[in-house]
XYZ file of C-alpha atoms in Angstrom:
496
model
C 0.834 2.264 -37.437
C 0.895 1.717 -33.596
C -1.350 3.608 -31.212
C 1.127 5.695 -29.649
C 4.966 6.773 -29.937
C 6.721 8.508 -26.970
C 9.532 10.585 -28.931
C 12.934 11.657 -27.205
C 11.884 10.701 -23.456
C 14.568 9.645 -20.926
C 13.752 5.954 -21.059
C 14.578 4.425 -17.382
C 14.362 0.707 -17.069
C 15.440 -0.657 -13.453
C 15.948 -4.156 -14.617
C 18.073 -3.884 -17.376
C 20.087 -0.437 -16.510
C 18.317 1.438 -19.469
C 19.056 4.937 -18.772
C 18.975 7.333 -21.986
C 16.907 9.212 -24.363
C 15.102 7.591 -26.639
C 11.087 6.536 -28.564
C 8.766 4.012 -27.376
C 5.777 2.600 -29.300
C 2.698 0.891 -27.725
C 0.287 -1.165 -29.608
C -2.626 -2.736 -28.352
C -1.410 -2.436 -24.526
C 2.087 -3.414 -25.136
C 5.172 -1.829 -25.261
C 6.584 -2.795 -28.978
C 9.287 -0.817 -29.918
C 11.995 0.640 -27.143
C 14.905 2.856 -28.684
C 14.799 4.160 -32.366
C 11.063 4.139 -33.443
C 10.430 4.900 -36.971
C 6.481 4.942 -38.484
C 3.385 6.894 -37.631
C 0.975 6.813 -34.637
C -2.136 7.227 -34.031
C -0.940 9.806 -31.026
C 2.632 10.970 -30.823
C 4.041 12.690 -27.634
C 6.907 14.800 -27.520
C 8.896 13.458 -24.023
C 11.988 15.561 -24.334
C 13.279 16.973 -21.158
C 10.907 13.829 -18.993
C 11.305 10.807 -17.220
C 9.654 7.571 -18.968
C 9.307 4.810 -16.258
C 7.413 1.848 -15.836
C 4.145 2.988 -14.047
C 4.509 2.693 -10.218
C 3.077 -0.612 -8.178
C 1.312 0.036 -4.801
C 1.384 -3.224 -2.949
C -0.395 -1.646 0.057
C -3.403 0.502 -1.266
C -6.784 0.464 0.616
C -8.930 2.945 -1.378
C -9.562 0.524 -4.292
C -12.224 2.592 -5.383
C -12.754 5.198 -8.730
C -11.415 8.476 -6.611
C -8.935 6.571 -4.988
C -7.789 5.717 -8.524
C -7.503 9.176 -9.899
C -5.900 10.596 -7.087
C -3.204 7.730 -7.403
C -2.865 8.528 -11.182
C -0.868 11.832 -10.319
C 0.835 10.125 -7.984
C 2.442 7.766 -10.849
C 0.510 4.588 -9.854
C -0.901 2.513 -12.207
C -1.609 -0.943 -10.267
C -3.130 -0.570 -7.016
C -3.413 -3.427 -4.760
C -4.978 -4.423 -1.612
C -2.502 -7.031 0.121
C -2.119 -5.914 3.681
C -5.384 -6.956 5.209
C -6.928 -8.022 1.869
C -11.092 -9.317 1.077
C -13.105 -12.113 1.264
C -14.731 -13.261 -0.658
C -12.221 -12.796 -3.409
C -14.349 -14.057 -6.137
C -17.188 -11.530 -5.513
C -14.423 -8.402 -4.518
C -13.061 -9.131 -8.219
C -16.413 -9.325 -9.926
C -17.972 -6.204 -8.217
C -14.451 -4.428 -9.353
C -15.134 -5.645 -12.867
C -18.590 -4.113 -13.037
C -17.128 -0.724 -11.288
C -15.020 1.628 -13.378
C -11.556 1.156 -12.294
C -9.016 3.879 -13.926
C -6.069 1.395 -12.402
C -5.183 -2.055 -12.249
C -6.571 -3.567 -9.118
C -5.788 -6.949 -6.883
C -6.317 -8.082 -3.745
C -4.797 -10.823 -1.206
C -7.077 -13.184 0.957
C -8.067 -11.420 4.159
C -7.406 -14.042 6.842
C -9.239 -11.350 9.444
C -12.440 -11.676 7.088
C -11.983 -15.568 7.727
C -11.616 -15.250 11.444
C -14.991 -12.987 11.351
C -16.935 -15.126 9.500
C -16.129 -18.514 11.628
C -15.785 -16.775 15.132
C -18.639 -14.407 14.937
C -20.520 -15.396 12.044
C -20.834 -12.322 10.134
C -21.804 -12.771 6.300
C -18.879 -11.762 4.601
C -18.826 -8.273 2.538
C -16.048 -7.671 -0.138
C -15.095 -4.532 1.189
C -12.550 -3.091 3.695
C -14.992 -1.480 5.799
C -16.253 -4.974 6.862
C -13.282 -5.674 9.062
C -14.062 -2.157 10.882
C -17.351 -2.536 11.527
C -16.645 -5.915 12.994
C -14.640 -4.533 16.225
C -18.159 -3.662 17.380
C -17.936 -7.554 18.345
C -14.166 -8.172 19.210
C -14.490 -11.779 19.942
C -12.941 -12.665 16.025
C -10.094 -10.368 17.158
C -9.400 -10.851 20.725
C -10.175 -14.839 21.178
C -8.127 -17.716 20.373
C -9.728 -19.688 17.680
C -10.361 -23.441 18.559
C -8.909 -26.113 16.493
C -12.204 -26.401 15.185
C -12.447 -23.200 13.949
C -8.757 -22.746 12.819
C -9.415 -25.657 10.445
C -12.727 -23.664 9.116
C -10.517 -20.417 8.595
C -7.193 -22.337 6.834
C -10.479 -23.678 4.664
C -11.603 -20.105 4.077
C -7.995 -18.671 3.093
C -6.934 -21.617 0.665
C -10.785 -21.445 -1.147
C -9.404 -17.157 -1.882
C -6.181 -18.456 -2.722
C -8.205 -20.865 -5.186
C -9.999 -17.907 -6.547
C -7.305 -16.297 -7.449
C -6.483 -14.046 -4.148
C -2.465 -12.395 -4.243
C -0.999 -14.215 -1.234
C -2.409 -13.806 2.390
C -2.744 -10.497 4.265
C -2.031 -11.161 7.973
C -2.981 -7.565 10.223
C -1.295 -9.522 13.363
C -1.606 -6.249 15.328
C -5.312 -6.347 14.747
C -5.671 -9.882 15.954
C -4.124 -9.989 19.336
C -5.935 -13.082 19.923
C -3.929 -15.076 17.260
C -1.212 -16.515 19.081
C 2.020 -18.439 17.049
C 0.393 -21.970 16.402
C -2.162 -20.069 14.351
C 0.195 -18.014 12.657
C 2.610 -20.823 11.812
C -0.406 -22.930 10.560
C -0.903 -19.689 8.231
C 2.462 -18.964 6.758
C 2.791 -23.040 6.244
C -0.378 -22.807 3.988
C 1.429 -19.784 1.950
C 4.246 -21.762 1.954
C 2.920 -24.743 0.406
C 1.000 -22.492 -2.452
C 4.279 -20.296 -2.810
C 2.456 -17.131 -2.174
C 3.642 -14.281 -0.069
C 2.354 -13.054 3.094
C 1.824 -9.198 3.920
C 2.411 -8.972 7.544
C 1.461 -5.945 10.047
C 3.722 -6.830 12.810
C 1.704 -8.345 15.695
C 3.234 -4.990 18.117
C 4.225 -1.719 17.832
C 5.725 -0.547 21.069
C 9.250 0.515 22.040
C 8.903 -1.150 25.116
C 8.827 -4.966 25.895
C 7.200 -7.275 26.669
C 5.634 -7.468 23.116
C 7.858 -4.639 21.306
C 8.231 -4.018 17.395
C 11.795 -5.827 18.291
C 9.630 -9.053 19.400
C 7.575 -9.075 16.692
C 10.082 -8.960 13.916
C 11.805 -11.533 15.860
C 8.856 -13.559 15.774
C 8.214 -12.643 11.928
C 11.657 -13.562 11.069
C 10.751 -17.185 12.784
C 7.512 -17.443 10.725
C 9.879 -17.204 8.105
C 12.478 -19.808 9.379
C 10.246 -22.371 10.451
C 7.700 -22.507 7.347
C 9.437 -21.284 4.186
C 6.823 -18.441 3.930
C 7.719 -15.146 1.958
C 7.111 -12.795 4.926
C 6.412 -9.376 3.263
C 6.742 -6.561 6.470
C 3.928 -3.412 5.645
C 5.158 -0.181 6.267
C 8.380 -0.618 8.464
C 8.506 2.988 9.500
C 4.839 3.281 11.556
C 5.291 -0.361 13.070
C 8.869 0.323 13.731
C 8.580 3.334 15.675
C 11.541 4.791 17.043
C 13.225 1.118 17.073
C 13.799 1.323 13.324
C 17.416 1.165 13.923
C 17.662 -2.167 15.113
C 14.647 -3.391 13.687
C 16.486 -2.977 10.706
C 19.561 -4.574 12.180
C 17.904 -7.872 12.891
C 15.597 -7.717 9.429
C 18.807 -7.554 7.525
C 20.662 -10.567 9.453
C 18.108 -12.443 8.564
C 17.594 -11.798 4.847
C 21.649 -12.412 4.771
C 21.212 -15.929 6.007
C 18.550 -16.220 3.067
C 15.220 -16.294 4.685
C 12.334 -14.700 2.313
C 11.528 -11.176 4.279
C 10.667 -8.254 2.046
C 10.260 -4.695 3.486
C 8.169 -1.729 2.265
C 7.754 1.982 3.692
C 6.345 5.168 3.277
C 7.630 8.906 3.090
C 5.783 9.956 6.659
C 5.721 10.025 10.083
C 2.228 9.848 10.322
C -0.092 6.595 9.361
C -3.579 6.154 9.526
C -5.896 3.290 10.909
C -9.522 2.719 12.566
C -10.228 4.376 16.057
C -11.495 0.815 16.926
C -7.574 -0.342 16.560
C -7.176 -2.901 19.606
C -3.562 -1.624 20.158
C -5.321 1.923 20.574
C -6.542 0.863 23.686
C -3.966 -1.238 25.352
C -4.174 0.920 29.041
C 0.017 1.371 28.312
C -0.580 3.069 25.008
C 1.158 5.977 25.937
C 4.040 4.344 27.615
C 4.523 1.948 25.156
C 4.588 4.216 21.847
C 6.104 7.333 23.678
C 3.253 9.332 21.949
C 0.311 11.016 23.762
C -3.393 10.185 23.090
C -3.575 13.710 21.334
C -1.434 12.117 18.593
C -4.498 10.485 17.441
C -6.593 13.120 15.207
C -9.480 12.285 13.401
C -9.652 12.293 9.808
C -13.303 13.911 9.569
C -12.562 17.567 11.016
C -9.483 17.221 12.579
C -10.464 16.588 16.235
C -7.777 15.023 18.361
C -8.241 12.518 20.814
C -7.772 14.165 24.397
C -7.645 10.990 26.601
C -8.260 7.346 27.076
C -11.901 7.580 27.911
C -12.510 9.393 25.094
C -10.658 7.120 22.709
C -12.816 4.312 23.954
C -15.709 5.838 23.738
C -15.253 6.747 20.319
C -13.966 3.200 19.357
C -17.104 1.873 20.879
C -19.527 4.332 19.040
C -17.929 3.924 15.716
C -14.727 1.495 15.683
C -14.707 2.051 11.434
C -13.844 5.596 11.912
C -10.466 6.509 10.122
C -8.220 8.461 12.235
C -4.245 9.438 11.724
C -1.439 8.562 14.206
C 1.293 11.121 14.243
C 4.076 9.091 15.776
C 7.093 10.767 14.453
C 7.032 14.342 14.179
C 9.232 14.831 11.390
C 8.813 18.550 10.933
C 11.176 19.401 14.410
C 12.706 16.140 15.591
C 15.732 15.576 13.574
C 16.359 12.065 15.547
C 12.691 11.471 13.878
C 13.763 12.354 10.806
C 16.515 9.852 10.652
C 14.806 7.293 11.758
C 11.881 7.747 9.008
C 14.886 7.639 6.414
C 16.391 4.604 8.094
C 12.694 2.899 7.112
C 12.136 4.645 4.118
C 16.053 3.693 2.351
C 16.229 0.646 3.992
C 18.441 -1.556 1.469
C 16.512 -3.577 -1.222
C 13.241 -1.981 0.432
C 10.485 -0.415 -1.691
C 7.918 2.427 -1.624
C 3.713 1.800 -0.783
C 1.434 3.915 0.302
C -0.853 2.475 2.602
C -3.307 4.683 0.868
C -6.719 4.869 2.933
C -10.536 5.521 1.365
C -11.801 8.883 0.943
C -14.557 9.803 3.458
C -17.215 12.389 4.019
C -17.745 14.361 6.742
C -20.194 11.562 8.370
C -17.717 9.091 8.150
C -18.934 7.365 5.323
C -16.413 6.366 2.172
C -16.842 8.518 -0.781
C -18.031 6.309 -3.901
C -18.643 8.888 -6.074
C -17.305 9.861 -9.548
C -17.115 13.802 -9.179
C -13.646 15.341 -10.335
C -12.402 16.765 -8.566
C -13.237 15.388 -5.621
C -15.723 16.580 -3.182
C -13.792 19.341 -1.257
C -14.631 17.858 1.983
C -13.310 14.234 0.990
C -10.485 13.627 3.286
C -7.854 11.037 3.708
C -4.437 10.755 4.816
C -2.173 13.017 2.489
C -0.431 9.297 1.559
C -3.625 8.651 -0.188
C -2.551 10.807 -3.093
C 1.528 11.961 -2.639
C 3.298 9.309 -1.513
C 5.239 8.297 -4.678
C 5.714 11.902 -5.850
C 6.837 13.014 -2.110
C 9.765 10.178 -2.285
C 10.692 11.548 -5.531
C 10.663 14.958 -4.731
C 12.206 14.913 -1.255
C 14.595 11.557 -1.591
C 15.614 11.895 -5.285
C 15.387 15.775 -6.158
C 15.924 17.674 -2.993
C 18.088 15.573 -0.901
C 19.625 13.077 -3.533
C 19.497 10.005 -1.362
C 18.501 7.679 -4.506
C 19.605 7.775 -7.913
C 16.950 8.102 -10.765
C 17.238 4.476 -11.354
C 17.267 2.957 -7.821
C 14.324 5.290 -7.096
C 12.301 3.504 -10.303
C 13.407 0.332 -8.960
C 11.477 1.231 -5.336
C 8.454 2.222 -7.043
C 8.119 -0.600 -9.733
C 10.197 -3.167 -10.515
C 10.584 -3.986 -6.462
C 7.135 -4.689 -5.973
C 7.080 -6.449 -9.246
C 9.515 -8.804 -7.863
C 8.044 -9.524 -4.858
C 4.797 -10.738 -6.240
C 5.975 -12.465 -9.924
C 6.434 -15.879 -8.386
C 2.659 -16.300 -7.768
C 1.396 -13.630 -10.158
C 2.311 -14.538 -13.813
C 1.200 -10.948 -14.806
C 3.514 -9.007 -12.863
C 6.331 -10.490 -15.048
C 5.252 -7.955 -17.466
C 4.986 -4.629 -15.487
C 7.728 -2.854 -13.708
C 9.817 -3.066 -16.705
C 9.774 -0.633 -20.000
C 10.711 -3.534 -22.213
C 9.377 -4.777 -25.297
C 7.148 -7.563 -25.105
C 5.443 -5.771 -21.545
C 2.753 -3.891 -20.682
C 2.394 -0.440 -21.642
C 1.780 0.672 -17.903
C 4.026 3.651 -17.867
C 4.614 7.182 -16.308
C 5.910 9.844 -18.014
C 7.026 12.850 -15.322
C 9.094 15.736 -14.970
C 12.030 15.422 -12.461
C 12.253 18.939 -12.100
C 8.726 19.341 -10.932
C 6.965 16.148 -9.408
C 5.668 16.842 -6.337
C 3.401 15.857 -3.743
C 0.734 18.378 -2.730
C -1.648 17.422 -0.178
C -1.412 18.343 3.212
C -2.898 17.110 6.807
C -4.883 20.448 6.399
C -5.726 20.140 3.084
C -5.844 16.196 2.155
C -7.295 15.760 -1.516
C -4.879 17.923 -3.317
C -3.394 15.988 -6.324
C -0.056 15.277 -6.982
C 1.632 17.520 -9.366
C 5.016 16.415 -12.303
C 3.355 13.118 -13.841
C 2.489 14.599 -17.354
C 1.118 11.796 -18.975
C 0.090 8.259 -17.394
C -0.542 5.184 -19.211
C -2.653 1.922 -18.069
C -2.529 -1.094 -20.778
C -1.874 1.595 -23.205
C -4.610 3.873 -22.681
C -3.617 7.291 -21.018
C -5.111 8.343 -18.280
C -3.695 11.613 -17.671
C -2.659 13.555 -20.993
C -0.712 16.439 -20.610
C -0.923 16.913 -16.488
C -5.060 16.396 -16.690
C -7.218 13.447 -15.526
C -8.904 11.670 -18.729
C -12.129 11.372 -16.929
C -13.592 9.174 -19.534
C -10.621 6.162 -19.251
C -11.573 3.266 -17.355
C -8.598 0.898 -18.405
C -7.811 -1.119 -15.367
C -7.778 -4.800 -15.336
C -7.562 -7.359 -12.374
C -4.541 -8.641 -11.890
C -4.431 -12.356 -9.753
C -2.792 -14.814 -8.119
C -2.511 -18.432 -10.109
C -5.956 -19.928 -8.703
C -8.534 -21.526 -10.176
C -9.771 -17.743 -10.968
C -6.867 -16.443 -12.554
């Protein structure tokens, strides 16, 4: 007897091209049969009129908590990975997640920034993303150039994290302007030696030279060519600003020459980060980005920054406070909408949310288990609606992608970026016999995001069932509140 049979759904596998009605059987967390299934199961699901697809793999998710998992489950996500920034120490973080209750599969890259903090200002490491935000109170780790001795210690810490199973190396370069080309080259060379990807927030987000986004992309391409490292570009939309078209041209040219570069984007013209981010403090911020300071808005309370003095004061008082950055007005500006489309629909690109933690009015991260989330809990809407927004807008409403291509961008594409260095990814992102039963069952006609900037914690709709390792975490459109089937995803280090 099978554990579960899903009957009559539209089976979609972006790798083999499967897109036809059929059945799917699950046993012991694995897809055992695809096609016509006979026999019985403990649970049978009528999926007629629904799509049965591989669960979405979010390689850029900063939430990493029970609350974040639950909101992303309604967004169709089955694996939620913290890769852009990463974590240190890796082993301690995985131990902490194992002890906690995780709904989704989880994993992290090695945090180069954390290694810099430990080496350059001597702070004891904490395996939490908020650690980096708090450390902007002493910006030497971010602003200063590492000595040769410092760099050797930083690289040793990063390499140790890879040995513990870190999924590549997080390189949020824009947050560490003191790091020069020599340091980044050594970091990328380390990644290449271990055959793991880097996940890069490019060094500059600016429409004008010097230190423009185009400058940063050209450097990233150079790092790929000089070291052979796989350079994955995080949030192509928010770092390119209004230079997406030219950025896309030069990245495409580099890819055509065989350089290992991949791209992700999310379908919003608003980003989110901490108020202490060094690029906000640039005296030429408004000229370089084309945005006034009022484009920066606190997640908690919705207050918009008035001027540079207020920004600097806020960054000094609580540098880890989360803010929204409205960098493209896609609601009223047709050109901004076109620019966002260029990044979201970049050929071969993938969708990734850059989901942020859920915070309370006092600025603390919500770590509780209430469902629904507390009314005051806030985060960027992308933390609950990235993939469903993409499907609603780009698949159903505007017809910009086919169903199979949409699934590639949400599942198989992320798996392929990781699978050379993360063995578990070869069994994910696919609807095939022998693969993990990480599956999303959704209604194309109703799937949608519901979160808005004035109502951030509305979960998405249209996902009827979600399976993680064969266990349902959403059943008939409702959260299974006692399901915690998430498992660790690690790189091939000694800790994997």
